[in-house]
């Protein structure tokens, strides 16, 4: 156990040191970068130029039901990114009691879809469409500081992928797509006028593009811009895994728009390059950040140059995505990546972590002892799997191959309590310590089609004796450390498993000698997101005192 950090907790939280990933960093150190610039699931990314000097870039992405939500990433060169904040803190839709209650239970795949971020007259705005409840907006003057509570701009179902455009005359317009699952139509984009402050509609929607019955089906995710007197809408079409990027232009925000394909896979191995944000830098360069769907890994972020010499934003190299390319011009650069490892020494939750639903303090809290405590969640009677457990503390996979090793201890207050490491998706597998009577078992819990309510299976790895007892009430608990590990490999490393990344668990009693255990597990994505890994802590007794996992650290290595 690490030393007490009570003194540190009494001080203001200081900015963390710059984090350099051991498993994926796109900066090659020679003036070039290699895609993806973020090899993690920042789905539907959007970006804006901000800061007083115009050399700060801010990105956000879909966060769905997870909290905190709407991640805020910052970069000085569009290649090196770090997580600096979340626009939504502990609970989705703060201020709306009905929606807060709704998202207290995991609502996989719902919530915050495809946001856009814009900088206008000293304010940063993020708009998104919640397909069930409407168009929402948050704003701030400091992306790293507090964001205002979400404001419902348009109430209703089906609205997704919303982007505002403030015109030269101060008028504001909003473009959006439509979710077929709610509205029962899709592949159309609509534009309407908003109030000048962007807080309410003052005009009716106008269909400006229709991809139905054409190769441009599934046109969605539009971003709205103005350049040299032209209104531009950039959007993906053709479907998520194999689609392409469209650019369309008009002299009126209401069209009609002419369109061209400006980015597609072509002869590369980068499938479905589309849906993201265009930026024009103070150095006169143009760049496009977008995602690539990598199934179990989620939608990772690529950076491509943009060439306007033809009057159209041709992206990548002649319309095909680049793998390695010269970095954007920048005033300075610092190699930094989104944080992955965590020593749990800070009195706040690390920015890499998200919960599966609105945060409740009974999920878990940091301690004064250099750990993070995650209490056991009480499973419903008749539970079959862990799909609806809200207090899983998870993060995105950071690379195609990596190892996550955690030092933890499990304290049990009742039979049936368990906790450990999990790789979570539509299918999941976890390696946990579980109390059974007066002993503990090391168990692999695995479920295929958890979202369909299927029963998980269990594989008992080992029996562990309690190393100490609670001297007050004699309830047994493990008070010595145990080390759990998961390793992700892929087929490129010569591991045949049907093209899916493979997870192998291991454990150790001393942190030095690890024993591989359990069955290898083929990762699978979640609902609109990649698989995520982290900590699970749960129990089956509705009346017992909660047990807990005490996470001492987790380290991400090759």
Coordinates of C-alpha atoms in Angstrom, one line a residue:
X1 CA 0.0 0.0 0.0
X2 CA 1.2 3.5 -0.8
X3 CA 1.9 6.1 1.9
X4 CA -0.9 8.3 3.1
X5 CA -1.7 11.3 1.0
X6 CA -3.7 13.3 3.5
X7 CA -1.4 16.3 3.1
X8 CA -1.7 16.2 -0.6
X9 CA -5.4 16.0 -0.4
X10 CA -5.6 19.2 1.6
X11 CA -3.9 21.1 -1.2
X12 CA -5.5 22.3 -4.4
X13 CA -5.4 19.8 -7.2
X14 CA -2.5 20.6 -9.5
X15 CA -2.3 19.9 -13.2
X16 CA -0.9 16.5 -13.9
X17 CA 2.4 15.9 -15.6
X18 CA 2.3 15.4 -19.3
X19 CA 1.5 11.7 -20.0
X20 CA 3.4 9.7 -22.7
X21 CA 1.7 6.4 -23.6
X22 CA 3.8 3.3 -23.7
X23 CA 1.5 1.6 -26.1
X24 CA 0.5 4.2 -28.7
X25 CA 1.9 7.7 -29.5
X26 CA 1.3 9.1 -33.0
X27 CA 4.2 11.6 -32.9
X28 CA 7.2 10.0 -34.6
X29 CA 9.6 12.6 -33.2
X30 CA 10.9 13.6 -36.7
X31 CA 8.3 16.0 -37.8
X32 CA 5.8 13.4 -38.9
X33 CA 2.9 11.6 -37.3
X34 CA 1.3 8.2 -37.8
X35 CA -2.5 7.7 -37.8
X36 CA -4.5 7.2 -35.7
X37 CA -3.6 10.3 -33.7
X38 CA -5.8 8.8 -30.9
X39 CA -6.0 5.1 -31.0
X40 CA -9.0 5.0 -28.8
X41 CA -12.8 5.2 -29.1
X42 CA -13.5 8.9 -29.4
X43 CA -16.5 8.3 -31.6
X44 CA -17.9 11.1 -33.9
X45 CA -15.1 13.6 -33.0
X46 CA -15.5 17.3 -33.7
X47 CA -12.9 20.0 -33.3
X48 CA -12.6 23.8 -33.2
X49 CA -9.9 26.4 -33.1
X50 CA -9.9 28.4 -29.9
X51 CA -7.7 30.4 -27.5
X52 CA -6.6 34.0 -27.6
X53 CA -3.9 33.4 -30.2
X54 CA -5.8 30.8 -32.3
X55 CA -3.3 28.1 -31.6
X56 CA -5.3 25.9 -29.3
X57 CA -7.5 23.1 -30.6
X58 CA -10.4 21.5 -28.6
X59 CA -12.1 18.2 -29.4
X60 CA -15.1 16.5 -28.1
X61 CA -16.8 13.2 -29.0
X62 CA -19.9 11.1 -28.3
X63 CA -20.2 9.8 -24.8
X64 CA -23.7 8.2 -24.9
X65 CA -24.9 7.2 -21.4
X66 CA -21.4 7.3 -19.7
X67 CA -20.5 9.8 -17.1
X68 CA -18.7 12.0 -16.9
X69 CA -19.8 12.9 -20.4
X70 CA -18.7 15.0 -23.4
X71 CA -14.9 14.6 -23.0
X72 CA -12.8 17.8 -23.7
X73 CA -9.4 17.1 -25.3
X74 CA -6.8 19.8 -26.0
X75 CA -3.9 20.0 -28.5
X76 CA -1.4 22.5 -29.8
X77 CA -0.7 20.7 -33.0
X78 CA -3.7 18.4 -33.8
X79 CA -1.4 15.3 -33.2
X80 CA -0.7 15.3 -29.5
X81 CA -3.9 15.3 -27.5
X82 CA -4.7 15.2 -23.8
X83 CA -7.9 14.9 -21.8
X84 CA -8.4 18.1 -19.9
X85 CA -12.1 18.0 -18.8
X86 CA -15.6 16.9 -19.3
X87 CA -18.5 19.3 -20.2
X88 CA -20.9 17.1 -18.3
X89 CA -19.8 16.1 -14.8
X90 CA -21.4 13.5 -12.6
X91 CA -24.9 13.3 -14.1
X92 CA -26.5 13.7 -17.5
X93 CA -29.1 16.4 -17.9
X94 CA -28.4 18.1 -14.5
X95 CA -31.5 20.1 -13.6
X96 CA -34.0 17.7 -15.2
X97 CA -35.2 15.3 -12.5
X98 CA -37.0 13.0 -14.9
X99 CA -34.0 12.5 -17.1
X100 CA -31.6 12.2 -14.2
X101 CA -33.6 9.3 -12.9
X102 CA -33.8 7.8 -16.4
X103 CA -30.0 7.8 -16.7
X104 CA -29.4 6.5 -13.2
X105 CA -29.7 3.1 -14.9
X106 CA -27.3 2.2 -17.7
X107 CA -29.0 3.2 -21.0
X108 CA -26.5 1.6 -23.3
X109 CA -26.2 3.5 -26.7
X110 CA -28.5 6.3 -25.6
X111 CA -27.8 9.8 -24.4
X112 CA -25.2 12.0 -25.9
X113 CA -24.8 11.4 -29.7
X114 CA -22.4 13.1 -32.1
X115 CA -21.7 16.5 -30.6
X116 CA -20.3 19.6 -32.3
X117 CA -18.0 22.1 -30.6
X118 CA -17.8 25.7 -31.8
X119 CA -16.0 28.9 -30.6
X120 CA -18.1 32.1 -31.1
X121 CA -17.5 35.5 -29.6
X122 CA -15.5 34.3 -26.7
X123 CA -17.7 31.3 -25.8
X124 CA -17.3 27.6 -26.5
X125 CA -20.5 25.8 -27.4
X126 CA -21.3 22.1 -27.6
X127 CA -24.5 21.0 -29.3
X128 CA -25.7 17.4 -29.5
X129 CA -28.8 15.5 -30.4
X130 CA -30.3 13.0 -27.9
X131 CA -32.4 10.8 -30.1
X132 CA -35.0 10.4 -27.4
X133 CA -35.3 13.9 -25.9
X134 CA -34.1 16.5 -28.3
X135 CA -31.3 19.0 -29.1
X136 CA -29.1 20.1 -26.2
X137 CA -26.4 22.7 -25.7
X138 CA -23.8 23.5 -23.1
X139 CA -21.4 26.4 -23.1
X140 CA -18.4 28.0 -21.3
X141 CA -15.7 30.6 -21.7
X142 CA -13.0 28.2 -20.4
X143 CA -13.0 24.6 -21.8
X144 CA -10.9 23.4 -18.9
X145 CA -13.3 25.0 -16.3
X146 CA -17.0 24.7 -15.5
X147 CA -19.6 24.3 -18.3
X148 CA -23.1 25.5 -17.8
X149 CA -25.9 23.0 -17.3
X150 CA -27.4 21.5 -20.4
X151 CA -30.1 23.6 -22.1
X152 CA -32.8 21.9 -24.2
X153 CA -32.8 23.9 -27.4
X154 CA -35.4 21.8 -29.3
X155 CA -37.5 19.1 -27.6
X156 CA -38.5 16.0 -29.5
X157 CA -37.5 12.6 -30.8
X158 CA -35.2 11.7 -33.7
X159 CA -32.9 14.7 -33.7
X160 CA -29.2 13.7 -34.0
X161 CA -25.8 15.1 -35.1
X162 CA -26.5 18.8 -34.7
X163 CA -24.2 21.7 -35.6
X164 CA -24.7 25.4 -35.4
X165 CA -23.4 28.0 -37.8
X166 CA -23.2 31.7 -36.9
X167 CA -23.2 33.7 -40.1
X168 CA -21.4 36.9 -40.9
X169 CA -24.6 38.9 -40.2
X170 CA -25.0 37.3 -36.8
X171 CA -27.8 35.0 -37.7
X172 CA -27.6 31.4 -36.5
X173 CA -28.5 28.2 -38.3
X174 CA -28.6 24.6 -37.2
X175 CA -28.1 21.5 -39.3
X176 CA -29.0 18.0 -38.1
X177 CA -29.5 14.4 -39.2
X178 CA -32.4 12.1 -38.2
X179 CA -32.4 8.8 -36.3
X180 CA -34.5 6.2 -38.2
X181 CA -34.9 4.2 -35.0
X182 CA -36.9 7.1 -33.6
X183 CA -38.3 9.1 -36.5
X184 CA -38.7 6.2 -38.9
X185 CA -36.9 8.1 -41.6
X186 CA -33.3 8.9 -42.2
X187 CA -30.6 9.8 -44.8
X188 CA -31.8 13.4 -44.9
X189 CA -30.2 16.6 -43.6
X190 CA -32.3 19.6 -42.5
X191 CA -31.4 23.2 -41.8
X192 CA -33.4 25.7 -39.7
X193 CA -32.8 29.2 -38.4
X194 CA -32.2 29.6 -34.7
X195 CA -32.3 32.7 -32.5
X196 CA -29.1 34.7 -32.7
X197 CA -27.9 33.3 -29.3
X198 CA -28.5 29.7 -30.5
X199 CA -30.9 28.9 -27.7
X200 CA -34.2 28.3 -29.6
X201 CA -35.5 27.7 -33.1
X202 CA -37.2 30.5 -34.9
X203 CA -37.7 28.8 -38.3
X204 CA -39.0 25.4 -39.6
X205 CA -36.6 22.7 -40.8
X206 CA -35.8 22.5 -44.5
X207 CA -34.5 19.3 -46.1
X208 CA -31.3 20.4 -47.9
X209 CA -30.0 16.9 -48.8
X210 CA -31.6 13.5 -49.4
X211 CA -29.4 10.4 -49.7
X212 CA -32.3 8.0 -49.9
X213 CA -32.1 5.6 -52.8
X214 CA -28.6 6.6 -53.8
X215 CA -25.0 5.7 -52.8
X216 CA -25.3 8.5 -50.3
X217 CA -27.6 6.5 -48.0
X218 CA -27.0 6.9 -44.3
X219 CA -25.9 10.5 -44.7
X220 CA -25.7 11.8 -41.2
X221 CA -23.2 13.5 -38.9
X222 CA -23.3 16.9 -40.7
X223 CA -20.9 19.7 -39.8
X224 CA -21.8 23.3 -40.9
X225 CA -19.2 25.9 -42.1
X226 CA -18.9 29.0 -44.2
X227 CA -15.9 29.7 -46.4
X228 CA -15.4 32.4 -49.1
X229 CA -19.1 33.1 -49.4
X230 CA -20.1 29.4 -49.7
X231 CA -22.1 27.5 -47.1
X232 CA -20.5 24.1 -46.6
X233 CA -22.0 21.0 -45.1
X234 CA -19.6 18.1 -44.6
X235 CA -21.0 14.7 -43.7
X236 CA -20.4 11.0 -43.9
X237 CA -22.5 8.7 -46.1
X238 CA -22.6 5.1 -47.2
X239 CA -22.7 3.5 -43.7
X240 CA -20.3 3.4 -40.8
X241 CA -17.8 0.6 -41.6
X242 CA -17.4 1.2 -45.3
X243 CA -18.7 4.7 -45.9
X244 CA -17.0 7.9 -47.2
X245 CA -16.9 11.6 -46.6
X246 CA -19.1 14.1 -48.6
X247 CA -18.7 17.8 -48.9
X248 CA -21.5 19.9 -50.3
X249 CA -21.8 23.6 -51.0
X250 CA -24.4 26.3 -51.7
X251 CA -24.7 30.1 -51.8
X252 CA -27.7 29.8 -49.4
X253 CA -27.9 27.9 -46.1
X254 CA -31.1 26.3 -47.4
X255 CA -29.5 25.0 -50.6
X256 CA -29.7 23.5 -53.0
X257 CA -26.3 22.0 -52.4
X258 CA -24.0 20.3 -54.9
X259 CA -21.9 17.6 -53.5
X260 CA -18.7 15.5 -54.1
X261 CA -16.9 12.7 -52.3
X262 CA -13.8 14.2 -50.8
X263 CA -12.4 11.2 -48.8
X264 CA -12.8 7.4 -49.2
X265 CA -10.9 4.3 -48.5
X266 CA -9.6 3.8 -52.0
X267 CA -6.6 1.5 -52.1
X268 CA -5.7 2.0 -48.4
X269 CA -6.5 -0.3 -45.5
X270 CA -8.3 2.5 -43.6
X271 CA -12.0 1.6 -43.9
X272 CA -14.9 4.1 -43.7
X273 CA -12.9 7.3 -43.2
X274 CA -15.5 9.9 -42.4
X275 CA -17.5 12.0 -39.8
X276 CA -15.4 14.6 -38.1
X277 CA -14.4 18.2 -38.1
X278 CA -12.5 20.6 -40.4
X279 CA -10.2 23.3 -39.1
X280 CA -8.4 26.1 -40.8
X281 CA -5.3 27.0 -38.7
X282 CA -3.6 30.4 -38.2
X283 CA -0.8 29.1 -40.3
X284 CA -3.0 28.8 -43.3
X285 CA -3.3 25.0 -43.3
X286 CA -6.4 22.9 -43.4
X287 CA -7.0 19.6 -41.6
X288 CA -9.7 17.1 -41.0
X289 CA -10.1 15.0 -37.9
X290 CA -12.4 11.9 -38.4
X291 CA -13.0 8.4 -37.2
X292 CA -12.3 4.9 -38.4
X293 CA -14.5 2.1 -37.2
X294 CA -12.3 -0.6 -35.7
X295 CA -15.1 -2.8 -34.3
X296 CA -14.1 -4.0 -30.9
X297 CA -11.7 -1.1 -30.4
X298 CA -14.3 1.4 -31.3
X299 CA -14.0 4.5 -33.5
X300 CA -10.5 5.8 -33.4
X301 CA -9.4 9.3 -34.5
X302 CA -7.4 10.0 -37.7
X303 CA -5.9 13.3 -39.0
X304 CA -5.8 14.1 -42.7
X305 CA -4.6 17.2 -44.6
X306 CA -7.2 19.1 -46.7
X307 CA -6.4 20.6 -50.1
X308 CA -8.8 23.4 -51.3
X309 CA -7.0 24.2 -54.6
X310 CA -9.8 22.8 -56.7
X311 CA -12.4 24.7 -54.8
X312 CA -13.4 21.6 -52.9
X313 CA -11.9 20.2 -49.7
X314 CA -10.1 17.2 -51.0
X315 CA -8.9 15.2 -48.0
X316 CA -5.9 13.0 -47.4
X317 CA -3.7 12.3 -50.4
X318 CA -5.8 12.9 -53.5
X319 CA -9.0 11.9 -51.5
X320 CA -7.5 8.8 -49.8
X321 CA -6.5 8.7 -46.1
X322 CA -2.8 9.0 -45.1
X323 CA -1.0 6.7 -42.7
X324 CA 2.1 8.8 -42.1
X325 CA 2.4 12.5 -42.9
X326 CA 4.1 15.7 -42.0
X327 CA 2.8 17.3 -38.8
X328 CA 0.8 20.5 -38.9
X329 CA 2.7 23.7 -38.4
X330 CA 2.5 24.8 -34.7
X331 CA 4.0 27.3 -32.4
X332 CA 5.4 24.5 -30.3
X333 CA 4.9 20.9 -29.7
X334 CA 4.9 18.6 -26.7
X335 CA 4.5 14.8 -27.0
X336 CA 1.5 14.0 -24.9
X337 CA -1.3 11.4 -25.0
X338 CA -4.6 10.7 -23.3
X339 CA -3.9 9.3 -19.8
X340 CA -4.3 5.5 -19.3
X341 CA -2.4 4.3 -16.2
X342 CA -3.5 5.5 -12.8
X343 CA -1.7 5.4 -9.4
X344 CA -4.9 6.7 -7.7
X345 CA -2.9 9.2 -5.7
X346 CA -5.2 12.2 -6.5
X347 CA -8.3 13.0 -4.5
X348 CA -10.4 13.0 -7.7
X349 CA -11.3 10.5 -10.3
X350 CA -8.8 10.3 -13.2
X351 CA -10.0 11.7 -16.4
X352 CA -9.6 8.4 -18.3
X353 CA -12.5 6.8 -16.2
X354 CA -16.2 6.8 -16.8
X355 CA -19.1 5.1 -15.1
X356 CA -21.9 3.2 -17.0
X357 CA -24.6 5.5 -15.7
X358 CA -25.2 8.7 -13.7
X359 CA -22.6 8.7 -10.9
X360 CA -23.7 8.0 -7.4
X361 CA -21.2 8.4 -4.5
X362 CA -22.0 4.9 -3.4
X363 CA -20.4 3.7 -6.6
X364 CA -17.0 4.6 -5.2
X365 CA -14.7 7.4 -4.1
X366 CA -11.0 8.2 -3.7
X367 CA -9.4 7.6 -0.4
X368 CA -6.7 9.3 1.6
X369 CA -4.5 6.2 1.3
X370 CA -3.5 6.4 -2.4
X371 CA -6.3 4.1 -3.6
X372 CA -9.7 4.3 -5.2
X373 CA -12.5 2.4 -3.4
X374 CA -15.3 0.8 -5.5
X375 CA -18.2 -0.5 -3.4
X376 CA -20.1 -3.6 -4.4
X377 CA -23.3 -2.9 -6.5
X378 CA -26.3 -4.8 -5.4
X379 CA -27.5 -6.9 -8.3
X380 CA -31.2 -7.3 -8.9
X381 CA -33.0 -10.5 -8.0
X382 CA -32.8 -13.0 -10.9
X383 CA -29.8 -11.3 -12.4
X384 CA -28.1 -13.1 -15.3
X385 CA -25.2 -10.9 -16.2
X386 CA -23.5 -7.6 -15.5
X387 CA -25.0 -5.6 -18.4
X388 CA -26.9 -3.3 -16.1
X389 CA -24.3 -2.8 -13.4
X390 CA -23.9 1.1 -13.3
X391 CA -20.7 1.3 -11.1
X392 CA -18.2 -0.3 -13.5
X393 CA -15.3 2.1 -13.6
X394 CA -14.1 1.8 -17.2
X395 CA -11.8 3.4 -19.7
X396 CA -11.3 3.1 -23.5
X397 CA -8.8 0.6 -25.0
X398 CA -5.6 2.7 -25.9
X399 CA -4.0 0.5 -28.6
X400 CA -4.4 -2.6 -30.6
X401 CA -2.2 -4.5 -28.2
X402 CA -1.5 -3.7 -24.5
X403 CA -1.4 -5.1 -21.0
X404 CA -3.3 -3.7 -18.1
X405 CA -2.0 -4.8 -14.6
X406 CA -3.8 -3.8 -11.5
X407 CA -2.9 -4.1 -7.8
X408 CA -5.9 -4.3 -5.6
X409 CA -7.4 -5.8 -2.6
X410 CA -10.9 -7.1 -2.0
X411 CA -12.7 -6.8 1.3
X412 CA -15.9 -8.8 1.7
X413 CA -18.7 -8.3 4.2
X414 CA -21.0 -11.1 3.0
X415 CA -21.2 -14.2 0.9
X416 CA -21.5 -13.7 -2.9
X417 CA -19.6 -10.4 -3.1
X418 CA -17.0 -10.1 -5.8
X419 CA -14.7 -7.7 -7.6
X420 CA -11.9 -7.5 -10.1
X421 CA -11.0 -6.6 -13.7
X422 CA -13.4 -6.7 -16.6
X423 CA -13.4 -6.2 -20.4
X424 CA -16.9 -5.0 -21.1
X425 CA -18.9 -4.9 -24.3
X426 CA -21.9 -6.7 -25.8
X427 CA -19.9 -9.7 -24.8
X428 CA -17.7 -9.5 -21.7
X429 CA -15.3 -11.3 -19.5
X430 CA -14.0 -10.6 -16.0
X431 CA -11.5 -12.0 -13.6
X432 CA -12.8 -11.5 -10.1
X433 CA -12.3 -12.5 -6.4
X434 CA -15.6 -13.8 -5.0
X435 CA -16.4 -14.8 -1.4
X436 CA -18.0 -18.2 -1.0
X437 CA -18.7 -19.1 2.6
X438 CA -15.5 -18.6 4.6
X439 CA -13.2 -18.8 1.5
X440 CA -12.6 -16.9 -1.7
X441 CA -12.6 -18.0 -5.2
X442 CA -10.8 -16.6 -8.2
X443 CA -13.4 -16.7 -11.0
X444 CA -13.6 -15.9 -14.7
X445 CA -17.1 -14.6 -15.5
X446 CA -17.9 -14.5 -19.2
X447 CA -21.1 -13.7 -21.1
X448 CA -21.9 -13.6 -24.8
X449 CA -24.8 -11.4 -25.9
X450 CA -25.1 -9.7 -22.5
X451 CA -27.3 -7.1 -24.0
X452 CA -29.8 -9.8 -24.9
X453 CA -30.0 -10.9 -21.3
X454 CA -28.0 -14.1 -21.8
X455 CA -26.8 -16.0 -18.7
X456 CA -23.1 -15.6 -17.9
X457 CA -20.8 -18.6 -17.4
X458 CA -18.3 -19.1 -14.7
X459 CA -14.9 -20.8 -14.5
X460 CA -13.4 -21.2 -11.1
X461 CA -9.6 -20.7 -11.3
X462 CA -8.4 -21.1 -7.7
X463 CA -9.5 -21.1 -4.1
X464 CA -8.1 -18.4 -1.9
X465 CA -8.0 -18.4 1.9
X466 CA -8.9 -15.2 3.7
X467 CA -5.6 -13.6 4.9
X468 CA -7.3 -11.7 7.7
X469 CA -10.6 -11.1 9.5
X470 CA -12.4 -8.0 10.6
X471 CA -11.5 -7.9 14.3
X472 CA -14.8 -6.1 15.1
X473 CA -17.4 -8.3 13.6
X474 CA -15.4 -11.3 12.4
X475 CA -16.5 -10.9 8.8
X476 CA -13.7 -12.3 6.6
X477 CA -11.9 -10.2 4.1
X478 CA -8.8 -10.3 2.0
X479 CA -6.5 -7.7 3.4
X480 CA -3.4 -8.6 1.4
X481 CA -2.8 -7.5 -2.1
X482 CA -3.7 -9.5 -5.2
X483 CA -2.6 -8.6 -8.7
X484 CA -4.8 -9.1 -11.7
X485 CA -3.8 -8.6 -15.4
X486 CA -5.5 -8.6 -18.8
X487 CA -3.5 -8.7 -22.0
X488 CA -5.0 -7.8 -25.4
X489 CA -3.5 -9.2 -28.6
X490 CA -4.7 -9.2 -32.2
X491 CA -4.4 -11.4 -35.3
X492 CA -1.5 -9.3 -36.6
X493 CA 0.5 -10.7 -33.8
X494 CA -0.1 -14.2 -35.1
X495 CA -3.0 -15.1 -32.8
X496 CA -5.8 -16.7 -34.8
X497 CA -9.2 -15.9 -33.4
X498 CA -11.5 -14.9 -36.2
X499 CA -10.2 -11.4 -36.6
X500 CA -11.3 -10.3 -33.1
X501 CA -8.8 -9.0 -30.5
X502 CA -8.2 -11.6 -27.8
X503 CA -8.1 -11.0 -24.0
X504 CA -6.0 -13.3 -21.8
X505 CA -6.2 -13.0 -18.0
X506 CA -3.5 -13.7 -15.4
X507 CA -3.0 -13.3 -11.7
X508 CA -0.3 -13.1 -9.1
X509 CA 0.0 -13.0 -5.3
X510 CA 3.2 -11.1 -5.3
X511 CA 3.2 -8.9 -8.4
X512 CA 6.2 -10.7 -9.8
X513 CA 5.2 -14.2 -10.9
X514 CA 2.0 -14.1 -13.0
X515 CA 0.0 -17.2 -13.9
X516 CA -2.1 -17.2 -17.0
X517 CA -5.6 -18.3 -16.3
X518 CA -9.0 -18.9 -17.7
X519 CA -10.1 -19.1 -21.3
X520 CA -9.0 -16.6 -23.9
X521 CA -11.9 -14.1 -24.7
X522 CA -12.7 -12.5 -28.0
X523 CA -13.4 -8.9 -27.4
X524 CA -16.6 -7.4 -28.8
X525 CA -17.7 -3.8 -29.0
X526 CA -20.4 -2.3 -26.9
X527 CA -23.6 -0.4 -28.0
X528 CA -22.2 2.2 -30.4
X529 CA -18.9 2.2 -28.5
X530 CA -15.7 0.1 -28.3
X531 CA -15.1 -2.4 -25.6
X532 CA -13.9 -0.8 -22.4
X533 CA -11.9 -2.2 -19.5
X534 CA -11.5 -1.5 -15.8
X535 CA -13.0 -2.5 -12.5
X536 CA -16.2 -4.3 -11.5
X537 CA -17.5 -4.7 -8.0
X538 CA -20.9 -6.3 -7.2
X539 CA -22.8 -8.6 -4.9
X540 CA -25.9 -10.8 -4.7
X541 CA -27.1 -10.1 -1.1
X542 CA -29.7 -7.2 -1.0
X543 CA -29.4 -6.7 2.8
X544 CA -25.7 -7.1 3.5
X545 CA -23.2 -4.4 4.2
X546 CA -21.3 -3.5 1.0
X547 CA -17.9 -5.0 0.3
X548 CA -15.4 -3.2 -1.8
X549 CA -12.5 -3.3 -4.2
X550 CA -9.6 -1.1 -3.2
X551 CA -7.7 -0.3 -6.4
X552 CA -4.1 0.7 -5.6
X553 CA -2.9 1.2 -9.2
X554 CA -3.4 0.1 -12.7
X555 CA -0.6 0.4 -15.3
X556 CA -0.8 0.1 -19.0
X557 CA 2.2 -1.4 -20.7
X558 CA 3.2 -3.2 -23.9

